[in-house]
mmCIF file of C-alpha atoms in Angstrom:
data_model
loop_
_atom_site.group_PDB
_atom_site.id
_atom_site.type_symbol
_atom_site.label_atom_id
_atom_site.label_comp_id
_atom_site.label_asym_id
_atom_site.label_seq_id
_atom_site.Cartn_x
_atom_site.Cartn_y
_atom_site.Cartn_z
ATOM 1 C CA MET A 222 110.479 129.516 92.446
ATOM 2 C CA LEU A 223 108.668 127.377 94.952
ATOM 3 C CA SER A 224 106.170 124.748 93.922
ATOM 4 C CA ALA A 225 102.623 125.223 95.163
ATOM 5 C CA GLN A 226 103.103 122.314 97.577
ATOM 6 C CA GLU A 227 106.276 123.897 98.985
ATOM 7 C CA ALA A 228 104.392 127.163 99.450
ATOM 8 C CA PHE A 229 101.602 125.353 101.295
ATOM 9 C CA GLN A 230 104.120 123.732 103.641
ATOM 10 C CA LEU A 231 105.833 127.032 104.431
ATOM 11 C CA ILE A 232 102.487 128.689 105.134
ATOM 12 C CA LEU A 233 101.444 125.882 107.492
ATOM 13 C CA LYS A 234 104.837 125.981 109.227
ATOM 14 C CA THR A 235 104.695 129.765 109.683
ATOM 15 C CA VAL A 236 101.062 130.412 110.628
ATOM 16 C CA LYS A 237 100.228 129.392 114.182
ATOM 17 C CA PRO A 238 96.677 128.633 115.360
ATOM 18 C CA ALA A 239 95.202 131.538 117.293
ATOM 19 C CA PRO A 240 95.116 131.283 121.112
ATOM 20 C CA PRO A 241 91.757 129.890 122.269
ATOM 21 C CA VAL A 242 89.102 132.225 123.630
ATOM 22 C CA GLN A 243 85.899 131.454 125.504
ATOM 23 C CA ARG A 244 82.676 132.231 123.668
ATOM 24 C CA SER A 245 79.008 131.781 124.422
ATOM 25 C CA LEU A 246 77.163 129.625 121.931
ATOM 26 C CA PHE A 247 75.471 132.756 120.589
ATOM 27 C CA ASP A 248 78.895 134.022 119.500
ATOM 28 C CA ALA A 249 80.533 130.737 118.439
ATOM 29 C CA TRP A 250 78.923 130.172 115.030
ATOM 30 C CA HIS A 251 81.499 129.437 112.303
ATOM 31 C CA CYS A 252 84.315 129.220 114.833
ATOM 32 C CA VAL A 253 86.458 126.118 115.343
ATOM 33 C CA LEU A 254 86.491 124.263 118.656
ATOM 34 C CA ALA A 255 89.831 124.432 120.437
ATOM 35 C CA GLU A 256 88.854 121.771 122.986
ATOM 36 C CA GLY A 257 86.623 118.721 122.736
ATOM 37 C CA THR A 258 83.381 118.523 124.711
ATOM 38 C CA VAL A 259 81.533 115.740 126.541
ATOM 39 C CA SER A 260 77.884 115.363 127.447
ATOM 40 C CA ASP A 261 76.893 116.163 131.019
ATOM 41 C CA LEU A 262 73.816 113.918 130.855
ATOM 42 C CA ASN A 263 72.239 111.025 129.003
ATOM 43 C CA ILE A 264 70.573 111.904 125.698
ATOM 44 C CA PRO A 265 67.681 111.472 125.955
ATOM 45 C CA PRO A 266 67.674 111.605 129.766
ATOM 46 C CA PHE A 267 64.643 109.279 129.902
ATOM 47 C CA ASP A 268 62.672 106.918 127.677
ATOM 48 C CA LYS A 269 61.028 109.494 125.418
ATOM 49 C CA ALA A 270 57.800 109.434 123.408
ATOM 50 C CA LEU A 271 58.306 110.351 119.744
ATOM 51 C CA MET A 272 54.652 111.140 119.062
ATOM 52 C CA ASP A 273 51.311 111.802 120.706
ATOM 53 C CA GLY A 274 49.454 108.620 121.675
ATOM 54 C CA PHE A 275 49.447 106.029 124.437
ATOM 55 C CA ALA A 276 52.329 104.472 126.353
ATOM 56 C CA VAL A 277 51.803 100.699 126.427
ATOM 57 C CA LYS A 278 53.324 97.349 127.252
ATOM 58 C CA SER A 279 53.999 95.624 123.915
ATOM 59 C CA SER A 280 53.203 92.241 125.520
ATOM 60 C CA ASP A 281 49.522 93.323 125.698
ATOM 61 C CA PHE A 282 49.305 93.156 121.860
ATOM 62 C CA ARG A 283 49.620 89.491 120.985
ATOM 63 C CA ASP A 284 47.129 89.833 118.101
ATOM 64 C CA GLY A 285 47.795 93.528 117.393
ATOM 65 C CA LYS A 286 44.715 94.640 119.318
ATOM 66 C CA ALA A 287 44.006 95.599 122.910
ATOM 67 C CA THR A 288 41.558 97.437 125.138
ATOM 68 C CA LEU A 289 43.426 99.131 127.963
ATOM 69 C CA GLN A 290 42.548 101.149 131.055
ATOM 70 C CA ILE A 291 43.856 104.734 131.033
ATOM 71 C CA GLN A 292 45.823 105.598 134.199
ATOM 72 C CA GLU A 293 46.910 109.225 133.618
ATOM 73 C CA THR A 294 47.933 111.790 130.999
ATOM 74 C CA ILE A 295 51.641 112.595 130.736
ATOM 75 C CA TYR A 296 52.646 115.932 129.213
ATOM 76 C CA ALA A 297 56.085 117.018 128.017
ATOM 77 C CA GLY A 298 57.895 118.456 131.015
ATOM 78 C CA SER A 299 55.944 116.393 133.541
ATOM 79 C CA VAL A 300 56.893 113.172 135.329
ATOM 80 C CA PRO A 301 54.797 109.957 135.244
ATOM 81 C CA THR A 302 53.362 108.978 138.614
ATOM 82 C CA ILE A 303 51.859 105.544 137.881
ATOM 83 C CA ALA A 304 53.778 102.438 136.787
ATOM 84 C CA LEU A 305 51.919 100.411 134.157
ATOM 85 C CA GLN A 306 50.697 96.897 134.793
ATOM 86 C CA SER A 307 49.377 94.510 132.149
ATOM 87 C CA GLY A 308 46.153 95.856 130.644
ATOM 88 C CA GLN A 309 46.974 99.454 131.537
ATOM 89 C CA THR A 310 48.090 102.499 129.514
ATOM 90 C CA SER A 311 48.757 106.203 129.981
ATOM 91 C CA GLN A 312 48.039 108.872 127.419
ATOM 92 C CA ILE A 313 51.307 110.592 126.469
ATOM 93 C CA MET A 314 52.432 113.630 124.500
ATOM 94 C CA THR A 315 55.436 113.971 122.187
ATOM 95 C CA GLY A 316 58.634 114.472 124.173
ATOM 96 C CA ALA A 317 57.219 113.220 127.480
ATOM 97 C CA PRO A 318 58.884 110.462 129.540
ATOM 98 C CA LEU A 319 57.357 106.978 129.380
ATOM 99 C CA PRO A 320 55.994 105.594 132.630
ATOM 100 C CA GLU A 321 57.682 102.660 134.311
ATOM 101 C CA GLY A 322 56.568 99.390 132.707
ATOM 102 C CA ALA A 323 55.906 100.907 129.249
ATOM 103 C CA ASP A 324 58.122 99.881 126.341
ATOM 104 C CA ALA A 325 56.315 101.361 123.309
ATOM 105 C CA VAL A 326 53.999 104.155 122.187
ATOM 106 C CA VAL A 327 50.905 103.741 119.990
ATOM 107 C CA GLN A 328 50.156 106.810 117.903
ATOM 108 C CA ILE A 329 46.848 108.507 118.569
ATOM 109 C CA GLU A 330 45.472 107.717 115.088
ATOM 110 C CA HIS A 331 45.159 104.015 116.027
ATOM 111 C CA CYS A 332 43.207 104.671 119.222
ATOM 112 C CA GLN A 333 39.489 105.001 120.078
ATOM 113 C CA ILE A 334 38.996 106.569 123.501
ATOM 114 C CA ASP A 335 35.989 105.769 125.704
ATOM 115 C CA GLU A 336 35.931 108.707 128.099
ATOM 116 C CA ALA A 337 33.190 107.268 130.260
ATOM 117 C CA ALA A 338 34.981 103.973 130.818
ATOM 118 C CA ARG A 339 38.438 105.639 130.987
ATOM 119 C CA SER A 340 39.617 103.088 128.477
ATOM 120 C CA VAL A 341 41.058 103.052 124.970
ATOM 121 C CA LYS A 342 40.572 100.518 122.194
ATOM 122 C CA ILE A 343 43.706 100.075 120.120
ATOM 123 C CA ASP A 344 44.078 98.348 116.754
ATOM 124 C CA THR A 345 47.652 98.867 115.628
ATOM 125 C CA GLY A 346 48.793 95.545 114.192
ATOM 126 C CA PRO A 347 51.932 93.809 115.434
ATOM 127 C CA MET A 348 53.588 95.698 118.289
ATOM 128 C CA SER A 349 57.237 95.391 119.264
ATOM 129 C CA PRO A 350 59.247 96.915 122.105
ATOM 130 C CA GLY A 351 60.767 100.309 121.293
ATOM 131 C CA LYS A 352 58.126 101.421 118.781
ATOM 132 C CA ASN A 353 57.652 105.213 118.559
ATOM 133 C CA MET A 354 59.985 105.875 121.472
ATOM 134 C CA LEU A 355 63.632 106.786 122.018
ATOM 135 C CA PRO A 356 65.286 104.836 124.859
ATOM 136 C CA GLN A 357 67.230 106.634 127.551
ATOM 137 C CA SER A 358 70.897 107.350 126.586
ATOM 138 C CA SER A 359 70.407 105.781 123.137
ATOM 139 C CA VAL A 360 71.884 108.903 121.493
ATOM 140 C CA LEU A 361 74.609 109.695 124.035
ATOM 141 C CA GLU A 362 75.587 108.530 127.478
ATOM 142 C CA ALA A 363 76.659 110.985 130.152
ATOM 143 C CA GLY A 364 80.409 111.569 129.824
ATOM 144 C CA ALA A 365 80.526 110.517 126.164
ATOM 145 C CA PRO A 366 82.370 112.763 123.647
ATOM 146 C CA VAL A 367 80.131 115.178 121.778
ATOM 147 C CA LEU A 368 82.441 117.172 119.490
ATOM 148 C CA ALA A 369 86.200 116.936 118.964
ATOM 149 C CA ALA A 370 88.699 119.780 118.887
ATOM 150 C CA GLY A 371 88.931 121.130 115.345
ATOM 151 C CA THR A 372 85.178 120.877 114.699
ATOM 152 C CA PHE A 373 83.759 123.752 112.648
ATOM 153 C CA LEU A 374 80.643 125.016 114.392
ATOM 154 C CA ARG A 375 77.543 125.119 112.213
ATOM 155 C CA PRO A 376 73.994 125.543 113.568
ATOM 156 C CA GLN A 377 73.621 121.798 114.227
ATOM 157 C CA GLU A 378 76.851 121.655 116.253
ATOM 158 C CA ILE A 379 75.778 124.728 118.221
ATOM 159 C CA GLY A 380 72.486 122.988 119.040
ATOM 160 C CA ALA A 381 74.272 119.792 120.075
ATOM 161 C CA LEU A 382 76.528 121.759 122.422
ATOM 162 C CA ALA A 383 73.534 123.448 124.028
ATOM 163 C CA GLU A 384 71.758 120.104 124.482
ATOM 164 C CA THR A 385 74.757 118.485 126.125
ATOM 165 C CA GLY A 386 75.574 121.185 128.675
ATOM 166 C CA SER A 387 78.216 123.357 127.011
ATOM 167 C CA PRO A 388 76.737 126.880 127.060
ATOM 168 C CA THR A 389 80.223 128.303 126.527
ATOM 169 C CA VAL A 390 83.082 126.766 124.546
ATOM 170 C CA MET A 391 86.759 127.358 123.867
ATOM 171 C CA VAL A 392 87.234 128.286 120.206
ATOM 172 C CA ARG A 393 89.906 129.727 117.978
ATOM 173 C CA PRO A 394 88.578 133.094 116.807
ATOM 174 C CA ALA A 395 88.293 134.305 113.242
ATOM 175 C CA PRO A 396 91.162 136.596 112.217
ATOM 176 C CA THR A 397 90.908 140.217 111.189
ATOM 177 C CA VAL A 398 92.168 140.597 107.626
ATOM 178 C CA ALA A 399 93.176 144.026 106.356
ATOM 179 C CA ILE A 400 92.956 144.660 102.600
ATOM 180 C CA LEU A 401 95.153 147.239 100.881
ATOM 181 C CA ALA A 402 95.009 147.756 97.124
ATOM 182 C CA THR A 403 98.042 149.518 95.655
ATOM 183 C CA GLY A 404 98.564 151.491 92.469
ATOM 184 C CA ASP A 405 98.179 154.978 90.984
ATOM 185 C CA GLU A 406 95.897 153.557 88.312
ATOM 186 C CA LEU A 407 93.141 152.609 90.765
ATOM 187 C CA VAL A 408 89.947 154.524 91.471
ATOM 188 C CA ALA A 409 86.990 153.603 93.672
ATOM 189 C CA PRO A 410 84.197 151.483 92.104
ATOM 190 C CA GLU A 411 81.773 154.422 92.228
ATOM 191 C CA GLU A 412 84.097 156.642 90.178
ATOM 192 C CA SER A 413 84.336 156.896 86.387
ATOM 193 C CA PRO A 414 87.883 155.942 85.357
ATOM 194 C CA GLN A 415 89.837 158.546 83.444
ATOM 195 C CA ALA A 416 92.526 157.796 80.869
ATOM 196 C CA GLY A 417 94.903 155.130 82.192
ATOM 197 C CA GLN A 418 92.738 154.321 85.218
ATOM 198 C CA ILE A 419 90.781 151.221 86.284
ATOM 199 C CA ARG A 420 88.280 150.587 89.048
ATOM 200 C CA ASN A 421 89.487 148.954 92.264
ATOM 201 C CA SER A 422 87.722 145.600 91.890
ATOM 202 C CA ASN A 423 90.227 143.609 93.964
ATOM 203 C CA GLU A 424 89.332 145.225 97.289
ATOM 204 C CA VAL A 425 85.645 144.337 97.188
ATOM 205 C CA MET A 426 86.376 140.927 95.654
ATOM 206 C CA LEU A 427 88.859 140.086 98.429
ATOM 207 C CA HIS A 428 86.462 141.501 101.014
ATOM 208 C CA THR A 429 83.873 138.936 99.912
ATOM 209 C CA GLN A 430 86.388 136.096 99.756
ATOM 210 C CA ILE A 431 87.475 136.898 103.315
ATOM 211 C CA GLN A 432 83.853 136.772 104.463
ATOM 212 C CA GLN A 433 83.407 133.427 102.691
ATOM 213 C CA ALA A 434 86.438 132.179 104.627
ATOM 214 C CA ASP A 435 84.646 133.173 107.880
ATOM 215 C CA ALA A 436 87.227 135.862 108.661
ATOM 216 C CA LEU A 437 86.685 139.567 109.367
ATOM 217 C CA PRO A 438 87.660 141.939 106.536
ATOM 218 C CA ARG A 439 89.084 145.429 107.174
ATOM 219 C CA PRO A 440 89.272 147.401 103.901
ATOM 220 C CA LEU A 441 91.951 150.101 103.947
ATOM 221 C CA GLY A 442 91.315 151.646 100.537
ATOM 222 C CA ILE A 443 94.005 152.449 97.993
ATOM 223 C CA ALA A 444 97.705 153.080 98.610
ATOM 224 C CA ARG A 445 99.387 155.153 95.947
ATOM 225 C CA ASP A 446 102.749 154.252 94.368
ATOM 226 C CA GLU A 447 104.530 156.650 96.686
ATOM 227 C CA ARG A 448 106.589 155.441 99.623
ATOM 228 C CA ASP A 449 105.249 157.640 102.417
ATOM 229 C CA HIS A 450 101.615 156.955 101.563
ATOM 230 C CA LEU A 451 102.229 153.223 101.090
ATOM 231 C CA ARG A 452 104.211 153.069 104.342
ATOM 232 C CA SER A 453 101.467 154.691 106.415
ATOM 233 C CA LYS A 454 98.835 152.330 104.959
ATOM 234 C CA ILE A 455 101.036 149.296 105.599
ATOM 235 C CA GLN A 456 101.541 150.361 109.232
ATOM 236 C CA GLU A 457 97.777 150.569 109.646
ATOM 237 C CA GLY A 458 97.295 147.115 108.115
ATOM 238 C CA LEU A 459 99.952 145.503 110.298
ATOM 239 C CA ASN A 460 97.652 145.971 113.296
ATOM 240 C CA SER A 461 95.426 143.177 111.960
ATOM 241 C CA ASP A 462 95.999 139.416 112.145
ATOM 242 C CA PHE A 463 96.508 139.334 108.373
ATOM 243 C CA LEU A 464 97.368 141.980 105.812
ATOM 244 C CA LEU A 465 96.613 141.404 102.142
ATOM 245 C CA LEU A 466 98.231 143.758 99.672
ATOM 246 C CA SER A 467 96.991 143.670 96.102
ATOM 247 C CA GLY A 468 99.567 144.689 93.503
ATOM 248 C CA GLY A 469 103.098 146.042 93.784
ATOM 249 C CA VAL A 470 104.840 142.680 94.274
ATOM 250 C CA SER A 471 106.248 142.079 90.779
ATOM 251 C CA ALA A 472 109.538 143.425 89.460
ATOM 252 C CA GLY A 473 108.467 146.814 88.104
ATOM 253 C CA GLU A 474 110.037 150.139 89.006
ATOM 254 C CA ARG A 475 107.029 151.064 91.144
ATOM 255 C CA ASP A 476 106.533 147.652 92.739
ATOM 256 C CA LEU A 477 107.467 148.973 96.184
ATOM 257 C CA VAL A 478 105.624 146.542 98.461
ATOM 258 C CA PRO A 479 108.389 144.006 99.294
ATOM 259 C CA ASP A 480 110.888 146.729 100.189
ATOM 260 C CA GLU A 481 108.408 148.669 102.336
ATOM 261 C CA LEU A 482 107.404 145.504 104.154
ATOM 262 C CA GLU A 483 111.058 144.793 104.917
ATOM 263 C CA GLN A 484 111.476 148.349 106.212
ATOM 264 C CA SER A 485 108.503 147.702 108.524
ATOM 265 C CA GLY A 486 110.185 144.688 110.099
ATOM 266 C CA VAL A 487 108.337 142.015 108.127
ATOM 267 C CA ARG A 488 110.314 138.838 107.491
ATOM 268 C CA GLN A 489 109.909 137.438 104.003
ATOM 269 C CA VAL A 490 109.077 133.730 103.982
ATOM 270 C CA PHE A 491 108.867 133.341 100.205
ATOM 271 C CA HIS A 492 108.430 135.329 97.009
ATOM 272 C CA LYS A 493 107.227 133.796 93.735
ATOM 273 C CA VAL A 494 105.469 130.476 93.262
ATOM 274 C CA ASN A 495 105.565 128.255 90.209
ATOM 275 C CA LEU A 496 101.948 128.542 89.085
ATOM 276 C CA LYS A 497 99.802 130.355 86.572
ATOM 277 C CA PRO A 498 98.201 132.730 87.384
ATOM 278 C CA GLY A 499 99.818 134.049 90.554
ATOM 279 C CA LYS A 500 103.581 133.728 90.092
ATOM 280 C CA PRO A 501 104.516 136.984 91.992
ATOM 281 C CA LEU A 502 102.835 135.849 95.252
ATOM 282 C CA TRP A 503 104.691 137.143 98.330
ATOM 283 C CA PHE A 504 104.344 135.883 101.907
ATOM 284 C CA GLY A 505 105.884 137.075 105.150
ATOM 285 C CA VAL A 506 105.362 137.501 108.895
ATOM 286 C CA LEU A 507 105.755 140.320 111.406
ATOM 287 C CA GLU A 508 106.577 139.190 114.943
ATOM 288 C CA ARG A 509 104.862 141.855 117.037
ATOM 289 C CA ALA A 510 105.786 142.888 120.558
ATOM 290 C CA ASP A 511 102.480 141.567 121.953
ATOM 291 C CA GLY A 512 103.368 138.055 120.823
ATOM 292 C CA ASN A 513 100.596 137.927 118.209
ATOM 293 C CA PRO A 514 102.113 137.801 114.708
ATOM 294 C CA CYS A 515 100.710 139.497 111.642
ATOM 295 C CA TYR A 516 100.799 137.393 108.476
ATOM 296 C CA ILE A 517 101.227 139.276 105.226
ATOM 297 C CA PHE A 518 100.394 138.266 101.671
ATOM 298 C CA GLY A 519 101.411 140.338 98.694
ATOM 299 C CA LEU A 520 98.928 139.303 96.010
ATOM 300 C CA PRO A 521 99.356 139.982 92.303
ATOM 301 C CA GLY A 522 97.388 142.979 91.057
ATOM 302 C CA ASN A 523 95.650 141.194 88.199
ATOM 303 C CA PRO A 524 92.262 140.153 89.587
ATOM 304 C CA VAL A 525 92.217 136.501 88.478
ATOM 305 C CA SER A 526 95.707 136.016 89.931
ATOM 306 C CA SER A 527 94.605 137.659 93.163
ATOM 307 C CA MET A 528 91.466 135.510 93.351
ATOM 308 C CA VAL A 529 93.296 132.244 92.679
ATOM 309 C CA CYS A 530 96.083 133.008 95.165
ATOM 310 C CA PHE A 531 93.519 133.831 97.830
ATOM 311 C CA GLU A 532 91.586 130.598 97.309
ATOM 312 C CA LEU A 533 94.700 128.437 97.311
ATOM 313 C CA PHE A 534 97.045 130.099 99.799
ATOM 314 C CA VAL A 535 95.358 132.821 101.861
ATOM 315 C CA ARG A 536 92.374 130.611 102.662
ATOM 316 C CA THR A 537 94.825 127.894 103.778
ATOM 317 C CA ALA A 538 96.514 130.368 106.123
ATOM 318 C CA ILE A 539 93.190 131.567 107.551
ATOM 319 C CA ARG A 540 92.039 127.993 108.173
ATOM 320 C CA GLN A 541 95.375 127.210 109.867
ATOM 321 C CA PHE A 542 94.934 130.288 112.095
ATOM 322 C CA MET A 543 91.383 129.186 112.993
ATOM 323 C CA GLY A 544 92.504 125.678 113.924
ATOM 324 C CA PHE A 545 91.020 123.599 111.113
ATOM 325 C CA PRO A 546 92.540 120.102 111.207
ATOM 326 C CA SER A 547 92.883 120.043 107.386
ATOM 327 C CA PRO A 548 93.544 123.623 106.276
ATOM 328 C CA LYS A 549 94.882 122.944 102.761
ATOM 329 C CA PRO A 550 92.525 123.032 99.759
ATOM 330 C CA GLN A 551 90.860 119.704 99.187
ATOM 331 C CA ILE A 552 91.552 118.083 95.820
ATOM 332 C CA LEU A 553 88.588 116.652 93.928
ATOM 333 C CA PRO A 554 89.146 114.427 90.874
ATOM 334 C CA ALA A 555 86.835 115.426 88.035
ATOM 335 C CA ARG A 556 86.274 114.174 84.499
ATOM 336 C CA LEU A 557 86.750 116.627 81.628
ATOM 337 C CA CYS A 558 83.502 117.429 79.870
ATOM 338 C CA ASN A 559 85.265 118.431 76.653
ATOM 339 C CA ASP A 560 88.695 118.437 75.038
ATOM 340 C CA PHE A 561 91.079 121.042 76.442
ATOM 341 C CA HIS A 562 94.484 122.284 75.302
ATOM 342 C CA SER A 563 96.896 123.681 77.877
ATOM 343 C CA SER A 564 100.263 125.277 77.274
ATOM 344 C CA GLY A 565 102.776 127.149 79.388
ATOM 345 C CA ASN A 566 105.944 126.822 81.415
ATOM 346 C CA ARG A 567 104.100 126.668 84.749
ATOM 347 C CA PRO A 568 101.289 124.522 86.180
ATOM 348 C CA THR A 569 98.028 126.235 85.254
ATOM 349 C CA TYR A 570 95.051 126.705 87.579
ATOM 350 C CA GLN A 571 92.306 127.281 85.028
ATOM 351 C CA PRO A 572 88.953 128.800 86.060
ATOM 352 C CA ALA A 573 86.394 126.054 85.598
ATOM 353 C CA GLN A 574 82.821 125.025 86.212
ATOM 354 C CA VAL A 575 82.162 121.773 88.063
ATOM 355 C CA LYS A 576 78.858 119.938 87.881
ATOM 356 C CA TRP A 577 77.756 116.546 89.170
ATOM 357 C CA GLU A 578 76.293 113.857 86.950
ATOM 358 C CA ALA A 579 75.282 110.510 88.477
ATOM 359 C CA GLY A 580 77.407 111.333 91.523
ATOM 360 C CA GLU A 581 80.548 112.083 89.487
ATOM 361 C CA ALA A 582 82.248 115.477 89.224
ATOM 362 C CA ILE A 583 82.375 116.776 85.647
ATOM 363 C CA VAL A 584 84.554 119.795 84.902
ATOM 364 C CA SER A 585 84.433 122.309 82.062
ATOM 365 C CA PRO A 586 87.504 124.605 81.847
ATOM 366 C CA LEU A 587 86.420 128.135 80.947
ATOM 367 C CA LYS A 588 87.881 130.315 78.224
ATOM 368 C CA THR A 589 89.946 133.195 79.550
ATOM 369 C CA MET A 590 91.927 136.079 78.129
ATOM 370 C CA GLY A 591 94.429 135.820 80.970
ATOM 371 C CA SER A 592 94.849 136.937 84.555
ATOM 372 C CA ALA A 593 93.267 140.351 83.896
ATOM 373 C CA ASP A 594 90.061 138.750 82.554
ATOM 374 C CA LEU A 595 87.922 138.774 85.688
ATOM 375 C CA HIS A 596 84.744 138.222 83.652
ATOM 376 C CA SER A 597 85.978 134.716 82.780
ATOM 377 C CA THR A 598 85.548 133.704 86.422
ATOM 378 C CA VAL A 599 81.870 134.684 86.682
ATOM 379 C CA GLN A 600 80.719 131.177 85.683
ATOM 380 C CA ALA A 601 83.505 129.461 87.653
ATOM 381 C CA ASN A 602 83.061 127.554 90.898
ATOM 382 C CA ALA A 603 86.514 125.935 90.838
ATOM 383 C CA VAL A 604 89.928 125.860 89.221
ATOM 384 C CA ALA A 605 91.241 122.866 87.312
ATOM 385 C CA LEU A 606 94.933 122.018 87.476
ATOM 386 C CA PHE A 607 96.845 121.326 84.267
ATOM 387 C CA ALA A 608 100.515 120.325 84.179
ATOM 388 C CA THR A 609 103.386 122.299 82.697
ATOM 389 C CA GLY A 610 103.876 122.010 78.957
ATOM 390 C CA ASN A 611 102.014 121.995 75.680
ATOM 391 C CA GLN A 612 99.436 119.239 76.188
ATOM 392 C CA HIS A 613 96.091 118.203 74.740
ATOM 393 C CA TYR A 614 93.592 116.616 77.130
ATOM 394 C CA GLN A 615 90.729 114.579 75.716
ATOM 395 C CA ALA A 616 87.201 114.634 77.065
ATOM 396 C CA GLY A 617 86.849 112.044 79.816
ATOM 397 C CA PHE A 618 90.379 112.549 81.148
ATOM 398 C CA LYS A 619 90.466 113.039 84.931
ATOM 399 C CA VAL A 620 92.096 116.166 86.362
ATOM 400 C CA ASP A 621 92.405 117.619 89.849
ATOM 401 C CA VAL A 622 90.069 120.472 90.704
ATOM 402 C CA PHE A 623 89.797 122.780 93.709
ATOM 403 C CA LEU A 624 86.299 123.961 94.527
ATOM 404 C CA TRP A 625 85.766 127.636 95.379
#
C-alpha cells in the first residue's frame, strides 16, 4: 500500500492544471488566476480627500487655529480649478481630488462657516501634512503588480481587479465532478429502505463537498452491481473532468468498479492507501481524444471513509486542477484537549473538533463506531492524525490536524 504522502505525490504528478480561460469579473468569483495582473493607473489617481471638510495648507495652522477664505467647493468626480495660496481653503467632499497647494483636509465638524464673508473658522489642534487624505499612488503605482498567478479570487480580489483596470482575467476554471454511487443496497434519500437496504447518503454528501471545493457537481444517481448498468453510468461520468465512484472498490465479489474502469480505457495510478479510514481508495486517469483528461477516484462506500478520502485526496486533485499554488491539505498542529487512545495497523485520521483558545488550536477527537458511523462526524470540523500502533496520548500532546 502507498503512504498518504506517496498518494498525494502521485495525484499532483498526474493531475494537470486546467487550460486558462478568459472570464469577466462577474464570472470569475472563486476561480484561480492563471496570469498575474498589473495596475493600469496610480491608486489613488490623485491626492484624495478621505472625509467631508476643507482642503487646507497645514502651514496655516501654527497654533492649531485658522480663519481661511473659501475659494470653491470640490465634489467627488469634479476637478479643482483654483490652486490654494496661504490663507485660502476650498470646501471638499469625500473622494474628491485636493486642489494644488493643499496638503491636508480638516473634517467638517471642526469648522464654522461664515457664508456672508465666504470664510471658515477652523479650530482643529495641531495640523500635519497628509491628515485625512490619501496621497496619489500611495496604494499602487501604475504598472505595479496587483495580484499574482495562483491567487484565489474572493470578493475583495474581484474589486481590486476592477479598480486597477482588469475587467476580464485569465483563470483556471472549476472542474465538473460527476458522482456515481454504486451498490444494490442503495435507495434514494426520499425512499423508505426495505430489508437489507440503506439510503444513498454518499451522493448528497459528496455533492456538498464538491461545492465546498468550488467545483461543479454532476450527480448521476445509483449504479447497480450489474456490469451493463455500471458500464453505462461510468461512460456518462467519464465525460466530466472528474468522476467519483462511491463503493465497489474493495475486494468483494461484486466490487466491479476497477475492472469496469480498466475496460473503459482508464489507467490505474494507484489502488489502496495506508490509512484508516479509506484504505480501498482507487485513483486513475482517462486520456481522452480531445486532450482533456478525466480523473477518476474510486471512493470507499462507507460514508466516513468516503468523506475523509474526499477531504484529503479529491480536494487536493481539484485544487491542483484549478491552479492553486499549494493544493495539498494544510497541516495544523493542535493540542489535545483530553487523553486519547489510538490503536490499529494503519495511521488513523480521526474525526475531531478543533477550537481556538488564546490563539492556540485545541483538538478533541470524537468517539466513532467506525467508518460506517456518519453521525460521529456531525460535530467534526477536522480530522486528527494518529500514528500506527497501540498508543496512549495524554492531554496537552500536540498532534497534526487537517481542517475541513
